[in-house]
mmCIF file of C-alpha atoms (C1' of nucleotides) in Angstrom:
data_model
loop_
_atom_site.group_PDB
_atom_site.id
_atom_site.type_symbol
_atom_site.label_atom_id
_atom_site.label_comp_id
_atom_site.label_asym_id
_atom_site.label_seq_id
_atom_site.Cartn_x
_atom_site.Cartn_y
_atom_site.Cartn_z
ATOM 1 C CA UNK A 1 -165.722 -48.785 -173.520
ATOM 2 C CA UNK A 2 -168.230 -49.647 -175.801
ATOM 3 C CA UNK A 3 -171.644 -51.141 -173.973
ATOM 4 C CA UNK A 4 -172.138 -55.089 -173.506
ATOM 5 C CA UNK A 5 -175.094 -56.852 -173.886
ATOM 6 C CA UNK A 6 -173.702 -59.645 -172.054
ATOM 7 C CA UNK A 7 -171.249 -59.509 -168.512
ATOM 8 C CA UNK A 8 -169.428 -62.755 -168.424
ATOM 9 C CA UNK A 9 -168.684 -63.407 -164.658
ATOM 10 C CA UNK A 10 -165.241 -66.207 -163.274
ATOM 11 C CA UNK A 11 -163.509 -68.085 -161.027
ATOM 12 C CA UNK A 12 -160.151 -68.601 -160.856
ATOM 13 C CA UNK A 13 -158.245 -70.939 -158.438
ATOM 14 C CA UNK A 14 -155.078 -70.072 -159.371
ATOM 15 C CA UNK A 15 -152.669 -71.204 -156.931
ATOM 16 C CA UNK A 16 -149.963 -68.987 -157.109
ATOM 17 C CA UNK A 17 -150.833 -65.829 -158.589
ATOM 18 C CA UNK A 18 -147.104 -65.057 -159.316
ATOM 19 C CA UNK A 19 -146.447 -68.635 -160.859
ATOM 20 C CA UNK A 20 -149.332 -68.354 -162.611
ATOM 21 C CA UNK A 21 -149.527 -65.201 -163.624
ATOM 22 C CA UNK A 22 -148.469 -65.554 -167.410
ATOM 23 C CA UNK A 23 -151.799 -68.043 -167.679
ATOM 24 C CA UNK A 24 -154.017 -65.543 -166.752
ATOM 25 C CA UNK A 25 -153.150 -62.892 -168.292
ATOM 26 C CA UNK A 26 -153.110 -65.658 -171.727
ATOM 27 C CA UNK A 27 -157.355 -66.486 -170.392
ATOM 28 C CA UNK A 28 -157.511 -62.653 -169.551
ATOM 29 C CA UNK A 29 -156.503 -61.945 -173.455
ATOM 30 C CA UNK A 30 -158.036 -65.248 -174.847
ATOM 31 C CA UNK A 31 -162.002 -64.447 -172.719
ATOM 32 C CA UNK A 32 -162.235 -61.016 -172.206
ATOM 33 C CA UNK A 33 -164.205 -61.646 -169.116
ATOM 34 C CA UNK A 34 -166.006 -58.659 -166.800
ATOM 35 C CA UNK A 35 -165.675 -59.755 -163.764
ATOM 36 C CA UNK A 36 -163.011 -62.206 -162.401
ATOM 37 C CA UNK A 37 -162.723 -63.834 -158.946
ATOM 38 C CA UNK A 38 -159.801 -65.027 -157.600
ATOM 39 C CA UNK A 39 -158.678 -67.242 -154.623
ATOM 40 C CA UNK A 40 -154.676 -68.634 -153.215
ATOM 41 C CA UNK A 41 -152.756 -66.261 -154.708
ATOM 42 C CA UNK A 42 -150.433 -67.289 -151.992
ATOM 43 C CA UNK A 43 -148.770 -63.776 -152.110
ATOM 44 C CA UNK A 44 -147.928 -60.536 -149.541
ATOM 45 C CA UNK A 45 -150.536 -57.495 -151.002
ATOM 46 C CA UNK A 46 -146.762 -55.878 -151.930
ATOM 47 C CA UNK A 47 -146.414 -59.154 -154.283
ATOM 48 C CA UNK A 48 -150.361 -58.292 -156.626
ATOM 49 C CA UNK A 49 -149.258 -57.600 -159.874
ATOM 50 C CA UNK A 50 -151.437 -54.277 -159.917
ATOM 51 C CA UNK A 51 -149.553 -52.842 -163.047
ATOM 52 C CA UNK A 52 -149.281 -56.557 -165.223
ATOM 53 C CA UNK A 53 -152.979 -56.283 -165.154
ATOM 54 C CA UNK A 54 -153.993 -52.988 -165.481
ATOM 55 C CA UNK A 55 -151.902 -53.661 -168.418
ATOM 56 C CA UNK A 56 -154.131 -56.545 -169.362
ATOM 57 C CA UNK A 57 -157.115 -53.592 -169.751
ATOM 58 C CA UNK A 58 -157.510 -54.358 -165.970
ATOM 59 C CA UNK A 59 -158.725 -52.892 -162.365
ATOM 60 C CA UNK A 60 -158.143 -54.522 -159.421
ATOM 61 C CA UNK A 61 -158.640 -54.521 -155.462
ATOM 62 C CA UNK A 62 -157.066 -57.689 -153.007
ATOM 63 C CA UNK A 63 -156.507 -58.889 -149.841
ATOM 64 C CA UNK A 64 -153.109 -60.809 -150.547
ATOM 65 C CA UNK A 65 -151.529 -62.674 -147.372
ATOM 66 C CA UNK A 66 -147.696 -64.817 -147.110
ATOM 67 C CA UNK A 67 -147.842 -68.142 -148.194
ATOM 68 C CA UNK A 68 -151.049 -68.766 -148.942
ATOM 69 C CA UNK A 69 -155.159 -67.689 -149.262
ATOM 70 C CA UNK A 70 -155.171 -64.228 -150.242
ATOM 71 C CA UNK A 71 -158.106 -63.499 -152.745
ATOM 72 C CA UNK A 72 -158.676 -60.501 -155.465
ATOM 73 C CA UNK A 73 -161.491 -58.824 -157.710
ATOM 74 C CA UNK A 74 -160.985 -57.858 -161.096
ATOM 75 C CA UNK A 75 -162.574 -55.325 -163.452
ATOM 76 C CA UNK A 76 -162.477 -54.884 -167.280
ATOM 77 C CA UNK A 77 -162.748 -51.350 -167.660
ATOM 78 C CA UNK A 78 -162.726 -50.188 -164.073
ATOM 79 C CA UNK A 79 -161.784 -50.874 -160.971
ATOM 80 C CA UNK A 80 -164.741 -53.102 -157.773
ATOM 81 C CA UNK A 81 -165.866 -50.747 -155.425
ATOM 82 C CA UNK A 82 -164.961 -52.604 -152.181
ATOM 83 C CA UNK A 83 -167.825 -52.640 -150.184
ATOM 84 C CA UNK A 84 -166.321 -55.725 -147.269
ATOM 85 C CA UNK A 85 -163.043 -57.171 -146.929
ATOM 86 C CA UNK A 86 -163.045 -59.894 -144.543
ATOM 87 C CA UNK A 87 -165.926 -61.781 -143.491
ATOM 88 C CA UNK A 88 -167.512 -61.193 -140.105
ATOM 89 C CA UNK A 89 -168.050 -62.713 -137.330
ATOM 90 C CA UNK A 90 -165.255 -63.695 -135.798
ATOM 91 C CA UNK A 91 -162.097 -61.082 -135.324
ATOM 92 C CA UNK A 92 -160.085 -63.458 -134.807
ATOM 93 C CA UNK A 93 -159.474 -64.368 -137.984
ATOM 94 C CA UNK A 94 -156.844 -63.224 -140.293
ATOM 95 C CA UNK A 95 -156.905 -65.356 -143.003
ATOM 96 C CA UNK A 96 -157.099 -63.524 -146.054
ATOM 97 C CA UNK A 97 -160.490 -65.976 -148.016
ATOM 98 C CA UNK A 98 -163.859 -62.910 -148.726
ATOM 99 C CA UNK A 99 -163.558 -59.740 -150.323
ATOM 100 C CA UNK A 100 -166.709 -58.245 -151.883
ATOM 101 C CA UNK A 101 -166.837 -55.235 -153.956
ATOM 102 C CA UNK A 102 -169.672 -53.862 -157.165
ATOM 103 C CA UNK A 103 -168.850 -54.502 -160.409
ATOM 104 C CA UNK A 104 -170.735 -53.151 -163.371
ATOM 105 C CA UNK A 105 -173.487 -53.001 -161.604
ATOM 106 C CA UNK A 106 -173.371 -56.312 -159.077
ATOM 107 C CA UNK A 107 -172.217 -57.360 -156.226
ATOM 108 C CA UNK A 108 -169.544 -60.158 -156.335
ATOM 109 C CA UNK A 109 -168.175 -61.684 -152.856
ATOM 110 C CA UNK A 110 -165.364 -63.693 -154.076
ATOM 111 C CA UNK A 111 -165.328 -66.135 -151.633
ATOM 112 C CA UNK A 112 -162.484 -69.292 -150.206
ATOM 113 C CA UNK A 113 -164.166 -71.377 -148.680
ATOM 114 C CA UNK A 114 -161.365 -73.446 -146.405
ATOM 115 C CA UNK A 115 -159.590 -76.609 -147.480
ATOM 116 C CA UNK A 116 -161.308 -78.194 -143.647
ATOM 117 C CA UNK A 117 -158.663 -81.455 -144.524
ATOM 118 C CA UNK A 118 -157.748 -83.223 -142.055
ATOM 119 C CA UNK A 119 -161.505 -84.282 -140.393
ATOM 120 C CA UNK A 120 -161.520 -84.566 -137.730
ATOM 121 C CA UNK A 121 -159.733 -81.812 -136.101
ATOM 122 C CA UNK A 122 -159.664 -78.334 -136.277
ATOM 123 C CA UNK A 123 -159.343 -77.842 -139.778
ATOM 124 C CA UNK A 124 -162.415 -79.175 -140.124
ATOM 125 C CA UNK A 125 -164.221 -77.275 -137.387
ATOM 126 C CA UNK A 126 -162.973 -74.128 -138.932
ATOM 127 C CA UNK A 127 -164.351 -75.320 -142.076
ATOM 128 C CA UNK A 128 -167.606 -75.769 -140.899
ATOM 129 C CA UNK A 129 -167.860 -72.136 -138.260
ATOM 130 C CA UNK A 130 -166.302 -70.539 -141.433
ATOM 131 C CA UNK A 131 -169.724 -72.095 -143.155
ATOM 132 C CA UNK A 132 -172.233 -70.408 -140.444
ATOM 133 C CA UNK A 133 -170.863 -66.978 -140.196
ATOM 134 C CA UNK A 134 -171.059 -67.491 -144.311
ATOM 135 C CA UNK A 135 -174.569 -68.641 -144.841
ATOM 136 C CA UNK A 136 -175.157 -65.468 -141.910
ATOM 137 C CA UNK A 137 -173.640 -62.389 -143.591
ATOM 138 C CA UNK A 138 -175.037 -64.059 -146.736
ATOM 139 C CA UNK A 139 -179.217 -63.357 -145.458
ATOM 140 C CA UNK A 140 -178.871 -60.235 -146.246
ATOM 141 C CA UNK A 141 -176.953 -60.094 -149.751
ATOM 142 C CA UNK A 142 -179.600 -62.512 -151.347
ATOM 143 C CA UNK A 143 -182.680 -60.765 -150.853
ATOM 144 C CA UNK A 144 -181.771 -57.384 -152.456
ATOM 145 C CA UNK A 145 -183.257 -56.232 -154.980
ATOM 146 C CA UNK A 146 -180.564 -55.873 -157.330
ATOM 147 C CA UNK A 147 -178.058 -58.275 -158.545
ATOM 148 C CA UNK A 148 -175.651 -60.706 -156.430
ATOM 149 C CA UNK A 149 -173.436 -63.153 -157.263
ATOM 150 C CA UNK A 150 -171.644 -65.467 -154.140
ATOM 151 C CA UNK A 151 -168.861 -66.751 -156.803
ATOM 152 C CA UNK A 152 -164.969 -68.444 -156.169
ATOM 153 C CA UNK A 153 -163.582 -72.194 -155.066
ATOM 154 C CA UNK A 154 -165.786 -73.537 -152.088
ATOM 155 C CA UNK A 155 -164.231 -76.479 -151.362
ATOM 156 C CA UNK A 156 -168.087 -78.507 -151.197
ATOM 157 C CA UNK A 157 -168.750 -81.371 -153.801
ATOM 158 C CA UNK A 158 -172.427 -80.718 -153.924
ATOM 159 C CA UNK A 159 -173.638 -84.080 -154.789
ATOM 160 C CA UNK A 160 -171.616 -87.475 -155.664
ATOM 161 C CA UNK A 161 -172.490 -86.256 -158.816
ATOM 162 C CA UNK A 162 -169.834 -84.528 -158.880
ATOM 163 C CA UNK A 163 -166.750 -86.422 -158.121
ATOM 164 C CA UNK A 164 -165.270 -88.698 -160.631
ATOM 165 C CA UNK A 165 -164.824 -91.505 -157.558
ATOM 166 C CA UNK A 166 -167.353 -90.684 -154.414
ATOM 167 C CA UNK A 167 -165.774 -93.920 -153.113
ATOM 168 C CA UNK A 168 -162.276 -92.732 -152.438
ATOM 169 C CA UNK A 169 -163.577 -89.539 -151.565
ATOM 170 C CA UNK A 170 -165.690 -90.150 -149.116
ATOM 171 C CA UNK A 171 -163.119 -88.989 -145.922
ATOM 172 C CA UNK A 172 -162.036 -86.621 -147.518
ATOM 173 C CA UNK A 173 -164.038 -82.854 -146.292
ATOM 174 C CA UNK A 174 -164.772 -81.660 -149.383
ATOM 175 C CA UNK A 175 -168.341 -84.025 -148.689
ATOM 176 C CA UNK A 176 -168.885 -84.365 -145.686
ATOM 177 C CA UNK A 177 -173.108 -84.776 -144.712
ATOM 178 C CA UNK A 178 -172.185 -81.545 -142.384
ATOM 179 C CA UNK A 179 -170.211 -79.733 -145.310
ATOM 180 C CA UNK A 180 -173.033 -80.734 -147.462
ATOM 181 C CA UNK A 181 -176.521 -79.469 -145.555
ATOM 182 C CA UNK A 182 -174.298 -76.291 -144.733
ATOM 183 C CA UNK A 183 -174.528 -75.396 -148.103
ATOM 184 C CA UNK A 184 -177.183 -77.010 -148.801
ATOM 185 C CA UNK A 185 -178.515 -73.806 -146.368
ATOM 186 C CA UNK A 186 -177.080 -71.207 -148.206
ATOM 187 C CA UNK A 187 -178.470 -72.565 -151.530
ATOM 188 C CA UNK A 188 -182.172 -72.963 -149.439
ATOM 189 C CA UNK A 189 -181.662 -69.467 -149.476
ATOM 190 C CA UNK A 190 -182.700 -68.957 -152.776
ATOM 191 C CA UNK A 191 -179.089 -68.600 -154.549
ATOM 192 C CA UNK A 192 -178.879 -71.088 -157.914
ATOM 193 C CA UNK A 193 -175.696 -72.716 -158.586
ATOM 194 C CA UNK A 194 -175.581 -71.735 -161.980
ATOM 195 C CA UNK A 195 -173.531 -73.895 -163.995
ATOM 196 C CA UNK A 196 -176.059 -76.917 -161.988
ATOM 197 C CA UNK A 197 -179.019 -74.867 -163.448
ATOM 198 C CA UNK A 198 -178.052 -75.112 -166.960
ATOM 199 C CA UNK A 199 -176.117 -77.835 -167.373
ATOM 200 C CA UNK A 200 -178.357 -80.266 -164.440
ATOM 201 C CA UNK A 201 -177.458 -84.265 -165.705
ATOM 202 C CA UNK A 202 -173.750 -82.679 -167.334
ATOM 203 C CA UNK A 203 -170.539 -84.430 -165.132
ATOM 204 C CA UNK A 204 -168.725 -80.587 -164.864
ATOM 205 C CA UNK A 205 -165.530 -80.939 -163.405
ATOM 206 C CA UNK A 206 -163.614 -77.581 -162.157
ATOM 207 C CA UNK A 207 -160.082 -79.105 -160.437
ATOM 208 C CA UNK A 208 -158.379 -81.676 -160.945
ATOM 209 C CA UNK A 209 -155.548 -82.437 -158.618
ATOM 210 C CA UNK A 210 -151.863 -83.182 -159.451
ATOM 211 C CA UNK A 211 -151.613 -86.902 -159.241
ATOM 212 C CA UNK A 212 -151.761 -89.859 -161.675
ATOM 213 C CA UNK A 213 -153.170 -87.779 -164.568
ATOM 214 C CA UNK A 214 -155.779 -86.880 -162.790
ATOM 215 C CA UNK A 215 -157.032 -84.453 -165.369
ATOM 216 C CA UNK A 216 -155.662 -86.123 -168.175
ATOM 217 C CA UNK A 217 -157.945 -89.168 -167.502
ATOM 218 C CA UNK A 218 -160.542 -86.386 -166.289
ATOM 219 C CA UNK A 219 -160.535 -87.627 -162.822
ATOM 220 C CA UNK A 220 -162.139 -84.265 -161.087
ATOM 221 C CA UNK A 221 -164.189 -82.654 -158.857
ATOM 222 C CA UNK A 222 -167.139 -79.605 -159.298
ATOM 223 C CA UNK A 223 -166.266 -77.399 -156.564
ATOM 224 C CA UNK A 224 -165.486 -73.823 -158.024
ATOM 225 C CA UNK A 225 -169.718 -72.375 -157.743
ATOM 226 C CA UNK A 226 -171.063 -69.131 -158.659
ATOM 227 C CA UNK A 227 -174.281 -68.773 -157.553
ATOM 228 C CA UNK A 228 -176.980 -65.970 -158.063
ATOM 229 C CA UNK A 229 -179.590 -64.320 -156.072
ATOM 230 C CA UNK A 230 -182.999 -64.046 -158.171
ATOM 231 C CA UNK A 231 -183.148 -60.722 -159.842
ATOM 232 C CA UNK A 232 -179.434 -62.030 -160.642
ATOM 233 C CA UNK A 233 -180.450 -66.044 -161.631
ATOM 234 C CA UNK A 234 -182.389 -64.199 -164.490
ATOM 235 C CA UNK A 235 -180.425 -63.020 -166.255
ATOM 236 C CA UNK A 236 -177.957 -66.514 -166.278
ATOM 237 C CA UNK A 237 -176.819 -67.069 -170.483
ATOM 238 C CA UNK A 238 -174.442 -69.138 -170.660
ATOM 239 C CA UNK A 239 -171.628 -70.766 -168.076
ATOM 240 C CA UNK A 240 -169.277 -72.911 -168.849
ATOM 241 C CA UNK A 241 -165.503 -74.586 -167.783
ATOM 242 C CA UNK A 242 -162.288 -73.109 -169.642
ATOM 243 C CA UNK A 243 -160.337 -75.598 -169.690
ATOM 244 C CA UNK A 244 -158.039 -75.151 -171.744
ATOM 245 C CA UNK A 245 -155.660 -73.074 -169.511
ATOM 246 C CA UNK A 246 -155.531 -76.304 -166.142
ATOM 247 C CA UNK A 247 -154.132 -78.206 -169.962
ATOM 248 C CA UNK A 248 -151.764 -75.753 -169.640
ATOM 249 C CA UNK A 249 -147.435 -76.443 -169.137
ATOM 250 C CA UNK A 250 -148.054 -76.245 -165.069
ATOM 251 C CA UNK A 251 -151.394 -75.200 -164.602
ATOM 252 C CA UNK A 252 -153.095 -73.882 -161.451
ATOM 253 C CA UNK A 253 -155.086 -77.398 -160.740
ATOM 254 C CA UNK A 254 -158.053 -75.783 -160.983
ATOM 255 C CA UNK A 255 -160.056 -73.919 -164.305
ATOM 256 C CA UNK A 256 -161.748 -71.098 -165.264
ATOM 257 C CA UNK A 257 -165.389 -71.914 -164.396
ATOM 258 C CA UNK A 258 -167.851 -68.626 -165.733
ATOM 259 C CA UNK A 259 -171.213 -67.369 -166.340
ATOM 260 C CA UNK A 260 -172.472 -65.160 -168.872
ATOM 261 C CA UNK A 261 -175.834 -62.521 -167.866
ATOM 262 C CA UNK A 262 -178.066 -60.096 -169.757
ATOM 263 C CA UNK A 263 -175.981 -56.862 -168.754
ATOM 264 C CA UNK A 264 -178.119 -55.123 -165.740
ATOM 265 C CA UNK A 265 -179.195 -51.416 -167.114
ATOM 266 C CA UNK A 266 -176.563 -49.032 -166.955
ATOM 267 C CA UNK A 267 -177.373 -46.405 -164.221
ATOM 268 C CA UNK A 268 -180.215 -44.486 -164.346
ATOM 269 C CA UNK A 269 -178.429 -40.746 -164.976
ATOM 270 C CA UNK A 270 -180.300 -38.410 -162.041
ATOM 271 C CA UNK A 271 -182.631 -36.429 -163.619
ATOM 272 C CA UNK A 272 -180.599 -33.151 -163.514
ATOM 273 C CA UNK A 273 -181.954 -30.162 -160.616
ATOM 274 C CA UNK A 274 -182.754 -27.367 -161.741
ATOM 275 C "C1'" DA B 1 -153.607 -97.120 -144.618
ATOM 276 C "C1'" DT B 2 -150.124 -94.027 -147.510
ATOM 277 C "C1'" DG B 3 -148.676 -90.838 -150.533
ATOM 278 C "C1'" DA B 4 -148.682 -89.203 -155.654
ATOM 279 C "C1'" DC B 5 -147.555 -83.387 -157.082
ATOM 280 C "C1'" DG B 6 -147.038 -78.709 -157.216
ATOM 281 C "C1'" DG B 7 -147.388 -73.889 -154.015
ATOM 282 C "C1'" DT B 8 -144.462 -71.985 -150.534
ATOM 283 C "C1'" DG B 9 -140.187 -69.814 -147.737
ATOM 284 C "C1'" DT B 10 -137.829 -71.197 -142.836
ATOM 285 C "C1'" DC B 11 -135.841 -73.018 -149.108
ATOM 286 C "C1'" DG B 12 -133.968 -79.424 -150.452
ATOM 287 C "C1'" DC B 13 -137.101 -79.763 -146.146
ATOM 288 C "C1'" DA B 14 -141.752 -78.683 -143.907
ATOM 289 C "C1'" DC B 15 -146.025 -77.769 -144.822
ATOM 290 C "C1'" DC B 16 -150.603 -76.509 -146.935
ATOM 291 C "C1'" DG B 17 -153.466 -77.562 -150.176
ATOM 292 C "C1'" DA B 18 -158.460 -81.273 -152.333
#
DNA sequence: ATGACGGTGTCGCACCGA
């Protein structure tokens, strides 16, 4: 593959890899992302379409689970080199929500943060505990000298500007003060919210629920995020949402969300020993 | 206060998501 000046990283909650494979392949073909994080595979490991993705030019690693959750990382023209499977901090946690790998010179964490509804309740407690585990783990990632990205479905509406009607969502787990505060603490480690950084005043949505024609009426949420450590944030050039995927027949409720960065220098070849 | 839509498997109901 010829060297490229830029890399495109994207996150896409597919809401069922089995049902959504045709959309995924059409999107890969049209947009040619270099690094892709997928969430909500809703499939066992053995049902992951590794062959179809290989034919499309992508190597993959994945962490499946029956019916729910499930995450994967794809790399155009290579295979992600796995560095972590599962978020540390709770040996009892069996939900497939975190996968981390080196891809095209970037450490990429693909995450599917718990939804947390209904709140209050055990699911909300699990969400908050998961966020604390994430914050603990990412402390060791943000200051690395090389590029690092945390990308995925965070299930966090960061501010009221990120939801079409804050009032109708005010009891929802996605915008509770404790959740927003935890997200703020994560960012305060030194992560850049890429979409917001490049489009500070724009209304940006990445999710529209299936009810009441919310996509057609553009009543959405911004909950899929790409967070960049300082070495990667310096390389940020563009960001957007591939809304056309949400407009297809039988779509996921999320749209692919992407950034473009200046490609890190190719790893220097080691001087030949003599 | 509820449910709307859509995915999954236990498969036409129940559960989950956001």
